Coordinates of C-alpha atoms and ligand atoms in Angstrom, one line a residue:
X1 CA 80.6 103.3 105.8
X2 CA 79.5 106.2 103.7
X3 CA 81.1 108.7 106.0
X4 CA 84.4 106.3 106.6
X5 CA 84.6 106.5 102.6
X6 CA 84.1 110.7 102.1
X7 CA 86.8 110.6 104.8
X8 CA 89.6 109.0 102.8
X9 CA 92.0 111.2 100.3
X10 CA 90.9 111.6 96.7
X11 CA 94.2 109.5 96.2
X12 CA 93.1 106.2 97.8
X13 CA 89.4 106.8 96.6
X14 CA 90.8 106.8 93.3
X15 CA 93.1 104.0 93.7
X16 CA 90.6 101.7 95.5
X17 CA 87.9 102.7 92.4
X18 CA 90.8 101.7 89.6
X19 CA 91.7 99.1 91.8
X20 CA 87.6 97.4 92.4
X21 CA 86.4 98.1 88.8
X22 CA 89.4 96.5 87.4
X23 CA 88.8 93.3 89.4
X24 CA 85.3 93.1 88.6
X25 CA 86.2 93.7 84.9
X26 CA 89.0 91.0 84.6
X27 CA 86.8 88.7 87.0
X28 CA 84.1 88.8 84.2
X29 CA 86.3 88.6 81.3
X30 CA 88.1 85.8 83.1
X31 CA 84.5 83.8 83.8
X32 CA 83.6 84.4 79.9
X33 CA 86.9 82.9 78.8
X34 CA 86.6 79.6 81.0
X35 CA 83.5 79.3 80.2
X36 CA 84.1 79.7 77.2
X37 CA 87.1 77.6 76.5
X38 CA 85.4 74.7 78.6
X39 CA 82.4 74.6 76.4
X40 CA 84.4 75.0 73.4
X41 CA 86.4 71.5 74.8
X42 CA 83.6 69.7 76.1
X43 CA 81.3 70.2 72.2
X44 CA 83.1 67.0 70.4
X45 CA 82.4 65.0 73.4
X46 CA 79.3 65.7 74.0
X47 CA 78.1 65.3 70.6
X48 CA 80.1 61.8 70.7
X49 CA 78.1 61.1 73.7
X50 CA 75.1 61.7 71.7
X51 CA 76.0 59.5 68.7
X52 CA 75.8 57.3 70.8
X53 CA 73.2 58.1 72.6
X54 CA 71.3 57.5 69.4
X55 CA 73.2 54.3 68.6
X56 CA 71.6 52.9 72.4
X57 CA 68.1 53.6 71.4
X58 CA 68.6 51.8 67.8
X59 CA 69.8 48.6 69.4
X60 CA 68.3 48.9 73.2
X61 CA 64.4 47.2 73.8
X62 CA 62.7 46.3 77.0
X63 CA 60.4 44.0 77.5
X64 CA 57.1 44.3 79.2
X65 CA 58.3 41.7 81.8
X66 CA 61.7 44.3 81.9
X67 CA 63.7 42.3 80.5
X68 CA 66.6 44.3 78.8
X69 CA 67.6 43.5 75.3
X70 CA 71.0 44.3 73.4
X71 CA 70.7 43.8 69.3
X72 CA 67.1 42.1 69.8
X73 CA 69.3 39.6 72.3
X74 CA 68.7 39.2 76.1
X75 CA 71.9 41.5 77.2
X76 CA 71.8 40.0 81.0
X77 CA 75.2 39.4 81.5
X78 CA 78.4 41.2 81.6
X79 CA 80.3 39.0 79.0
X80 CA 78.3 39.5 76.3
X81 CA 79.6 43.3 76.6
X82 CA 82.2 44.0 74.4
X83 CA 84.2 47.1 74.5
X84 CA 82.9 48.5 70.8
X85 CA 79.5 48.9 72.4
X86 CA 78.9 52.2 74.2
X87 CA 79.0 52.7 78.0
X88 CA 75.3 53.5 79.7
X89 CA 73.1 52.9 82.9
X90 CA 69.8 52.3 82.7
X91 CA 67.4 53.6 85.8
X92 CA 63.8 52.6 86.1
X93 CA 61.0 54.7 87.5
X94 CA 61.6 53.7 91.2
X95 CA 65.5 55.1 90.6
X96 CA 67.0 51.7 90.7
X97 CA 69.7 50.5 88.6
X98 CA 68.7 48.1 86.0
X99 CA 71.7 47.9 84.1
X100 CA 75.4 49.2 84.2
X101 CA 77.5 48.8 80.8
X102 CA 80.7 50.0 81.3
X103 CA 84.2 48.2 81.0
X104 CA 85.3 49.1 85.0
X105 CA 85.2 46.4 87.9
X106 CA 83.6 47.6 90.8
X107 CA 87.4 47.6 92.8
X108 CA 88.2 50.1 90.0
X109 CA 85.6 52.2 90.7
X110 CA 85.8 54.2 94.2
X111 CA 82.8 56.0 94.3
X112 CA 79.5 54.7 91.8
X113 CA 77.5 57.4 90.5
X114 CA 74.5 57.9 91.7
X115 CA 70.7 57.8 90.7
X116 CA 69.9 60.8 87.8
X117 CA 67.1 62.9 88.7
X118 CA 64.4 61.9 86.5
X119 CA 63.0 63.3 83.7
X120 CA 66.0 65.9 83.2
X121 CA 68.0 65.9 80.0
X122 CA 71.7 67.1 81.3
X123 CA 75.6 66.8 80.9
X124 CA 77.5 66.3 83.9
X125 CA 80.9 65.0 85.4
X126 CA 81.5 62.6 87.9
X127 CA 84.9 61.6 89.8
X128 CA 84.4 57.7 89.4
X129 CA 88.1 57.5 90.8
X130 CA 90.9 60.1 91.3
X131 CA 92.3 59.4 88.1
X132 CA 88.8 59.0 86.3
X133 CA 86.2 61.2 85.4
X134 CA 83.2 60.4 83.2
X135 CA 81.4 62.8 81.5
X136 CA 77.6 62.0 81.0
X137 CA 74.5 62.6 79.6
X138 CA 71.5 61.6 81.2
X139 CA 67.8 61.8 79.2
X140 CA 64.6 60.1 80.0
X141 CA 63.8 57.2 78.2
X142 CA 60.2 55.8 77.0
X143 CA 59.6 52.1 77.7
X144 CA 56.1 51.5 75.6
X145 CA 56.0 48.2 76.4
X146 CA 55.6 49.0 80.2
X147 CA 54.5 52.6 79.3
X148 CA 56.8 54.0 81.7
X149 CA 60.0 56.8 81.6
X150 CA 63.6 55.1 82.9
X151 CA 66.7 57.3 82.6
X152 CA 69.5 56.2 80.6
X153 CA 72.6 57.9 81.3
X154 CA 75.2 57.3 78.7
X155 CA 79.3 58.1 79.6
X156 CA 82.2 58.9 78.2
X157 CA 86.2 59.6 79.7
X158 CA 85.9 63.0 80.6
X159 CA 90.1 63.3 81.4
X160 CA 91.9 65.2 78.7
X161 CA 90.0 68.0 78.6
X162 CA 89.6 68.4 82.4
X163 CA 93.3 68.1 82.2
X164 CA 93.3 71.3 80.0
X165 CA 90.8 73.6 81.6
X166 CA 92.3 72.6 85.1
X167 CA 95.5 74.1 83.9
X168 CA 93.3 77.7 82.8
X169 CA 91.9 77.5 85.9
X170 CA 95.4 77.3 88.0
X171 CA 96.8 80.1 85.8
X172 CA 93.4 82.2 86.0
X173 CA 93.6 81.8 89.9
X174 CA 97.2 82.7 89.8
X175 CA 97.4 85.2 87.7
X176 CA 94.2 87.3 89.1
X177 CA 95.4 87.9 92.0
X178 CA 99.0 89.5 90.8
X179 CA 97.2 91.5 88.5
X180 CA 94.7 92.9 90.8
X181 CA 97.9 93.7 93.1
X182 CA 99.3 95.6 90.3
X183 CA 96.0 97.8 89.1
X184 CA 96.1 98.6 92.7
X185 CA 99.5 99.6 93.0
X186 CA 99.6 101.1 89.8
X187 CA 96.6 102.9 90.3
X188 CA 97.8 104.6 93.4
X189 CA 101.1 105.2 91.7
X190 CA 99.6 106.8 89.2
X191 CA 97.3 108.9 91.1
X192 CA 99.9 110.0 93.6
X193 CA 102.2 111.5 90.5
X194 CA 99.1 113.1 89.3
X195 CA 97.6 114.6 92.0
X196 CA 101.0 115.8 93.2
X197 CA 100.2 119.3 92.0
X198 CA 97.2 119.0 94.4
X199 CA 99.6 118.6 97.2
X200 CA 101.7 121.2 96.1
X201 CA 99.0 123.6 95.8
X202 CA 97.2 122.6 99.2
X203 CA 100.7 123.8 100.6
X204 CA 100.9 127.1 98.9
X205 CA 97.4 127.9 100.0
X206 CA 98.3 127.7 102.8
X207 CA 100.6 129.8 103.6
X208 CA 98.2 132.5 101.9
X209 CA 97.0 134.6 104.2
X210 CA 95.1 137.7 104.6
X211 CA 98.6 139.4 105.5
X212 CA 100.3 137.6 102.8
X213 CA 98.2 137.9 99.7
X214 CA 101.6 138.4 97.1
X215 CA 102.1 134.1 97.3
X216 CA 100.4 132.2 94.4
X217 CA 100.2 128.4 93.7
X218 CA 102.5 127.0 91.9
X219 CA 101.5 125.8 88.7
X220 CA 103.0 122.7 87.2
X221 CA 101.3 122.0 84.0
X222 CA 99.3 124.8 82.7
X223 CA 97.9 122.2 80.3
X224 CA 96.1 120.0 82.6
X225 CA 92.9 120.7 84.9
X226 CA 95.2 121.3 88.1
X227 CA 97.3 124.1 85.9
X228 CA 94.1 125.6 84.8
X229 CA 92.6 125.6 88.8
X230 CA 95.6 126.7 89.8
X231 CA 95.8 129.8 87.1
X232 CA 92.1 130.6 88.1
X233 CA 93.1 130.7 91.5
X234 CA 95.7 133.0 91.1
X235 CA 93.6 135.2 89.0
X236 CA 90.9 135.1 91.8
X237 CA 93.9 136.0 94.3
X238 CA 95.0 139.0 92.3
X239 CA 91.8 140.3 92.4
X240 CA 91.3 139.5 95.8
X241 CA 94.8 141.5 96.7
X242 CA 93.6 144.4 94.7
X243 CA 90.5 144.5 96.1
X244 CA 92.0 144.2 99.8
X245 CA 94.5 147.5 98.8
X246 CA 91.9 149.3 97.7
X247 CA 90.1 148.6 100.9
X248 CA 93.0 149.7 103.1
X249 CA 93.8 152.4 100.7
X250 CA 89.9 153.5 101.4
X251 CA 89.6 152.6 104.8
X252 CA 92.8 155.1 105.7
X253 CA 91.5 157.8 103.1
X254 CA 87.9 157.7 104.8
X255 CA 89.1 158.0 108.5
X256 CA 92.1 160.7 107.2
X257 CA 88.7 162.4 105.9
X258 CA 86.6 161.9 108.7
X259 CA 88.7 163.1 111.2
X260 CA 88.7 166.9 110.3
X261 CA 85.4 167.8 110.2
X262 CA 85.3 165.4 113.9
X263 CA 87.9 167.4 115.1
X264 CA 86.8 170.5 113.6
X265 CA 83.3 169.9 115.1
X266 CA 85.0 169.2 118.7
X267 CA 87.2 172.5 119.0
X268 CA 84.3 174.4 118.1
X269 CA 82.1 173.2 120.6
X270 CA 85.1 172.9 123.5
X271 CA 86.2 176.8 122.5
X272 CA 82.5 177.6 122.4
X273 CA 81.9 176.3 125.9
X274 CA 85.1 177.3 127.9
X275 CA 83.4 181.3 128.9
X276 CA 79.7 182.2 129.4
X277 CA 78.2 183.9 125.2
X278 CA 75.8 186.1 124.7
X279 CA 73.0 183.9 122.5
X280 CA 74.2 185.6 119.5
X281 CA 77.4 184.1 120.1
X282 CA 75.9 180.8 121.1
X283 CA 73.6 181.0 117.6
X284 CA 76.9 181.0 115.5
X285 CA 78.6 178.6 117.4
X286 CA 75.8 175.7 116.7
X287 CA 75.5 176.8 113.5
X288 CA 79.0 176.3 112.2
X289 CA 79.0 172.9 114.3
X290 CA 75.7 172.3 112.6
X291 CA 77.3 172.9 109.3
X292 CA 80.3 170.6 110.2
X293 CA 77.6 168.4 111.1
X294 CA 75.8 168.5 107.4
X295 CA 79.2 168.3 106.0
X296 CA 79.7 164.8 108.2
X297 CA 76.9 163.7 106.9
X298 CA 77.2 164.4 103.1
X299 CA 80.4 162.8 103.2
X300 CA 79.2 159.5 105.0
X301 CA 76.3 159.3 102.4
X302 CA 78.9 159.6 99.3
X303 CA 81.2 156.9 101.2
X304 CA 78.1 154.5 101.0
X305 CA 77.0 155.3 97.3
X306 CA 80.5 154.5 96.6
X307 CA 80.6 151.5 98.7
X308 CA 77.7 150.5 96.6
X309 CA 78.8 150.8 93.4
X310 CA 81.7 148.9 94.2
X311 CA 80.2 146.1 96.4
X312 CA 77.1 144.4 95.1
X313 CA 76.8 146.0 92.5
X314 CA 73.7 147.8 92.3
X315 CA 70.5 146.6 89.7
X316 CA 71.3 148.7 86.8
X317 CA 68.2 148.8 84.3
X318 CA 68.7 149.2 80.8
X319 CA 65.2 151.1 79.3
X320 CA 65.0 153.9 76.8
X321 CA 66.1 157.1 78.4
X322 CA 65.5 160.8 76.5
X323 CA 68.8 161.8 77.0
X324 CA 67.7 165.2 76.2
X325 CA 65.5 165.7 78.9
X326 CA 67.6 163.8 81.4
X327 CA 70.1 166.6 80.8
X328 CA 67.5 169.6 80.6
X329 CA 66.2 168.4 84.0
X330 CA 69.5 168.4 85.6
X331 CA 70.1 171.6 84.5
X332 CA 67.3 172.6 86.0
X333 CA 67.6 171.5 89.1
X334 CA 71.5 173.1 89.5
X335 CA 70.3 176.2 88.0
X336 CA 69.5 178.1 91.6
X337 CA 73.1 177.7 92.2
X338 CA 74.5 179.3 88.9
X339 CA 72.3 181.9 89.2
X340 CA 73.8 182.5 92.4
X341 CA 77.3 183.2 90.7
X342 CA 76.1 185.0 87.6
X343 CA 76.7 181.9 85.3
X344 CA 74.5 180.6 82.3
X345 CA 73.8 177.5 80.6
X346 CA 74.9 176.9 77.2
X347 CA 72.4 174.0 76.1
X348 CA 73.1 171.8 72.9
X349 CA 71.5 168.7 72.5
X350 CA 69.3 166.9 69.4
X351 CA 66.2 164.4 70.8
X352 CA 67.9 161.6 71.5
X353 CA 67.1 158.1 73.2
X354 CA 69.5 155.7 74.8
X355 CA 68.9 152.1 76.7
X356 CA 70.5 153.2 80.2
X357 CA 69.5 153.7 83.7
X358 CA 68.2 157.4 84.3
X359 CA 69.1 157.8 87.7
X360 CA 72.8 156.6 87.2
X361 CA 73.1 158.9 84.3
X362 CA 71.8 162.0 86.0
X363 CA 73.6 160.9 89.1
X364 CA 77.0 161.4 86.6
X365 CA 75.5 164.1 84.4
X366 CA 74.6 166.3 88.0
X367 CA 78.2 165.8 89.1
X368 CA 79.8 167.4 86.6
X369 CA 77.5 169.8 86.0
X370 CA 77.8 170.9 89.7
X371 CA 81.5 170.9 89.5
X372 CA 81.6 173.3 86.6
X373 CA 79.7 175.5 88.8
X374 CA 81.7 175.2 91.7
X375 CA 85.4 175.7 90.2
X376 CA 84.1 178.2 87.7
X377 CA 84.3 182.0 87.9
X378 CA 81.4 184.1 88.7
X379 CA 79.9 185.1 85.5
X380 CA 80.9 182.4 82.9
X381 CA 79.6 180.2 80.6
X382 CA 78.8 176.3 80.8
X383 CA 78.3 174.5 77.9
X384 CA 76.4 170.9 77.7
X385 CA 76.0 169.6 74.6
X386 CA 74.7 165.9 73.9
X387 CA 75.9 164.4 70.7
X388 CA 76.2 161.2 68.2
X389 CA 79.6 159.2 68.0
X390 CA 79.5 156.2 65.9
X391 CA 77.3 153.2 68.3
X392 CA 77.9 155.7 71.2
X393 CA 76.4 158.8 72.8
X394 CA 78.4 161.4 74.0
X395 CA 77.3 164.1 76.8
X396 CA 80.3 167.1 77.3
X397 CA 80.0 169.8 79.9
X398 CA 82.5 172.4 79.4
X399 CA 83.0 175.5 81.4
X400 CA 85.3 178.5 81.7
X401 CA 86.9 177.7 85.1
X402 CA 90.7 177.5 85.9
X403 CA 90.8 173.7 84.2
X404 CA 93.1 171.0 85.9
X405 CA 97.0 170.7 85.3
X406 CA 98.7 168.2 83.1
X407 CA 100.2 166.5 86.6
X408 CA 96.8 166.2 88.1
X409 CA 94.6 164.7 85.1
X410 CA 95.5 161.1 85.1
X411 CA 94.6 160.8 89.2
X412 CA 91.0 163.0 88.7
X413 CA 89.0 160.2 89.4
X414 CA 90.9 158.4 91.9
X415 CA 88.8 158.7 95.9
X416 CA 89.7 161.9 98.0
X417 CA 91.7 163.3 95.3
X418 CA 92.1 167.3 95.3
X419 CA 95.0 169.1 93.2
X420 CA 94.1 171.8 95.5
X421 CA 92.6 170.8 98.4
X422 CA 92.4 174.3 100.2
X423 CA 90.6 175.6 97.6
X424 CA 88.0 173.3 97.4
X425 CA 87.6 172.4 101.0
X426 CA 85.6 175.8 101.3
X427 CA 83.3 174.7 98.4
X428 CA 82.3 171.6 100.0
X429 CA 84.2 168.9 97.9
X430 CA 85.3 165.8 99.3
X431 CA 87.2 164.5 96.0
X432 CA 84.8 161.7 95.2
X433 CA 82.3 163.5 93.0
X434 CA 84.7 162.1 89.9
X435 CA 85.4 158.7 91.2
X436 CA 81.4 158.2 91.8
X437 CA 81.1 159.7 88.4
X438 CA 83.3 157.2 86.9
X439 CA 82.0 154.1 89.2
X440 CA 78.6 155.0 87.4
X441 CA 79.4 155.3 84.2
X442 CA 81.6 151.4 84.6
X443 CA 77.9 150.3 85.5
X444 CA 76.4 151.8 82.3
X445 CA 79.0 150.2 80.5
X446 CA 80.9 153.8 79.3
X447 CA 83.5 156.1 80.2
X448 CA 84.9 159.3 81.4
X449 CA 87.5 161.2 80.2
X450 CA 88.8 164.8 81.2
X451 CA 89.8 167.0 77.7
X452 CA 91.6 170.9 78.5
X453 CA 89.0 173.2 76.7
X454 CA 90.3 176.1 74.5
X455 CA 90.3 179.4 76.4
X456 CA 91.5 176.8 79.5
X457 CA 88.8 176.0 80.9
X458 CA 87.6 172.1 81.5
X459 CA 85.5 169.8 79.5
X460 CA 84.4 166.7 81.0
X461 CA 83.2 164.0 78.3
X462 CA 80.9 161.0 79.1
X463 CA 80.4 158.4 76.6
X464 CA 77.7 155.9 76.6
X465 CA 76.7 152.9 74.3
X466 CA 73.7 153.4 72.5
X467 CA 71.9 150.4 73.4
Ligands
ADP501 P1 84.9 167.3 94.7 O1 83.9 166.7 95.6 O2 86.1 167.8 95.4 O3 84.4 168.2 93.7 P2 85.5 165.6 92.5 O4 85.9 164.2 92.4 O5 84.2 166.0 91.8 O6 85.5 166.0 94.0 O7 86.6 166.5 91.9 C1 88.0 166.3 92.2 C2 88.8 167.5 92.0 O8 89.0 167.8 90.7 C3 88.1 168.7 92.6 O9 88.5 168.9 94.0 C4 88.7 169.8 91.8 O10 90.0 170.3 92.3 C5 88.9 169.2 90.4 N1 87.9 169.5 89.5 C6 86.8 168.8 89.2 N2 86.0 169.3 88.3 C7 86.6 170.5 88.0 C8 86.3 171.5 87.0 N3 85.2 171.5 86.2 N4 87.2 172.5 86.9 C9 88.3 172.5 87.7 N5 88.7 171.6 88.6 C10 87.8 170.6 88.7

């Protein structure tokens, strides 16, 4: 049943709810309104039937011989009954009529009523004939003289107001079922116009498709839940389509990156072996494969630490970091290789403390370093200085080196991207030093920003938050 239900659309779920709770609810409120309305009838004769009740058991003794007596007057026969006097039956202890007073003949009466279950004090209703129903109250009755309990059952015309709640009933029992059609009907209705949208939308989706991520769902009302799923859909698909350029755009870049240093690797090694070398010759040979090799694999390990940035992203802890040493260190560490090209370190930087992660920030700060010793002249300057802006710090690396042109700047940190590729092919780069830079510093929560320095040169200028 459970699994026939969760099969069903939303639509008839929803209908069939509206449809269920709505009986039940006017199935209740009908119930409380008979009820009701049939108590509210019945009160003035049942508290006639008690008047009377009370008038019986002023006038009403028996005997200890059981002999019945009416106004202190043997009441034995029928014609001393007159039609003033209340209607009753009395009952003795074995169940057996004693007396009937009422003003019907037997031929008038179809069916009699039958013995009252002792010792109960209730109202009920009996069909005497098809056109006559009594109403009647039946309480125990104490007979001192014999010390024993008889029922008396006292009655009263019970038509009129059966007349009335016979007509609530017929109109209650006619009108339920129309108006549980209609909930039902309406209910659907309602929920098929509603959850049209839904329908629209299932559509749209799809027709979405890897291949055809420019289609978005329609949205009807932008108002309603549907409009807002719908929007938050589309915003998930935008991302998603971004997200699957990017990927193509990285996937081509990669292999287009890949391939030379394969190829590269291959001719060397086929040109190597088409004649019998001397070992000297054989030496150089695997070395400059074995430096395409390195070359390989320092471009496969940047792929990944970009891949990583970008993917799940990685933990990024947020503890207090000396900025100054981070920088000192990094210096350093790079410092064999300026040395190599006659170039110095110009260090500026106050004690200073941020809430970052160290290895992402020296990760970013060594890239720029090492690119202001790679594209800077033999014998020039490079300038670090770490100072205060406002909630942020700022680290700048400046050097004397050729700087970038106006056309290139705005790409710098886009993957693979090399205003002169030539140039720095021999110098190792792979053009994602800058776009790892800038993946990092996303993850630290700062930026980083390229500024022509005077003389021509380049500064590079990270900012971070403070905290
Ligand atoms: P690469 O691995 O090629 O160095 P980057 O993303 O670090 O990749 O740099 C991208 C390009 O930007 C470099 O190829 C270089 O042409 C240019 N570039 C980066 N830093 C400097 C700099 N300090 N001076 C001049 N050009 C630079």
């Amino acid at each position: 049943m459970k699994a026939w239900w969760r099969q069903r659309t939303l639509r008839f779920r929803l209908a069939a709810w509206y449809g269920a709770g709505g009986t039940l609810l006017l199935a209740i409120f009908s119930a409380t309104l008979y009820s009701y309305v049939a108590e509210t009838m019945a009160r003035p004769l049942d508290s006639e039937l008690r008047q009377d009740l009370a008038e019986i058991r002023q006038r009403l003794a028996i005997t200890a011989e059981g002999v019945v007596l009416w106004d202190r007057a043997g009441a034995t026969s029928q014609a001393r009954w007159n039609s003033e006097n209340p209607w009753f039956e009395l009952w003795n202890e074995q169940g057996e009529l004693v007396r009937r007073f009422w003003p019907f003949t037997e031929s008038r009466a179809e069916s009699m009523p039958v013995a009252p279950e002792p010792g109960r004090d209730r109202i009920s209703i009996f069909n005497v004939a098809r056109d006559l129903r009594l109403r009647v109250l039946s309480v125990p009755y104490a007979v001192p003289a014999r010390s024993e309990t008889w029922m008396i059952r006292v009655m009263t015309v019970h038509r009129p107001m059966a007349d009335g709640l016979g007509a609530l009933r017929l109109i209650i029992a006619g009108a339920l079922p129309v108006v549980v059609a209609l909930l039902v009907l309406g209910g659907y209705a309602l929920t098929r116009r509603w959850l049209k949208p839904l329908d629209l939308m299932v559509a749209e989706a799809n027709r979405i498709t890897a291949e055809d991520l420019g289609r978005r769902l329609p949205v009807v009302n932008p108002h309603d839940e549907l409009g807002q799923l719908a929007e938050v859909f589309n915003v998930t698909l935008d991302r998603l389509e971004e997200s699957f350029v990017a990927l193509d755009r990285f996937v081509a870049d990669a292999s287009h990156e890949l391939r030379t240093p394969l190829t590269t690797l291959r001719n060397v090694g086929e040109v190597g072996l088409r004649r019998s070398r001397t070992v000297e010759e054989y030496r150089e040979i695997i070395g400059s494969m074995l430096e395409e090799a390195q070359r390989l694999q320092l471009l496969t390990q940047r792929l990944l630490e970009l891949a990583s940035t970008e993917g799940d992203a990685p933990t990024v802890e947020h503890l207090p970091v000396r900025l100054d040493e981070l920088v000192r260190r990094c210096v350093g560490e790079l410092g064999i290789l300026a040395e190599n090209k006659s170039q110095r370190f110009l260090l500026e930087t106050p004690e200073c403390t941020a809430q970052t992660d160290a290895v992402l920030l020296r990760q970013a700060v060594q890239n720029l370093v090492d690119n202001a010793i790679k594209y800077s002249p033999a014998g020039t300057t490079i300038q670090i200085k770490v100072r205060e802006a406002g909630d942020h710090w700022v680290i700048e690396v400046t050097d004397e080196g050729p700087g970038i042109g106006v056309e290139h700047r705005s790409r710098l940190t886009a993957r693979f991207f090399r205003p002169d590729s030539g140039r720095d092919r021999g110098q190792g780069g792979f053009g994602l030093g800058l776009a790892l830079t800038k993946a990092y510093l996303r993850l630290l929560g700062g930026t980083v920003e390229y500024a022509p320095a005077p003389g021509g040169g380049s500064t590079f200028r990270l900012t971070l938050p403070r905290v």
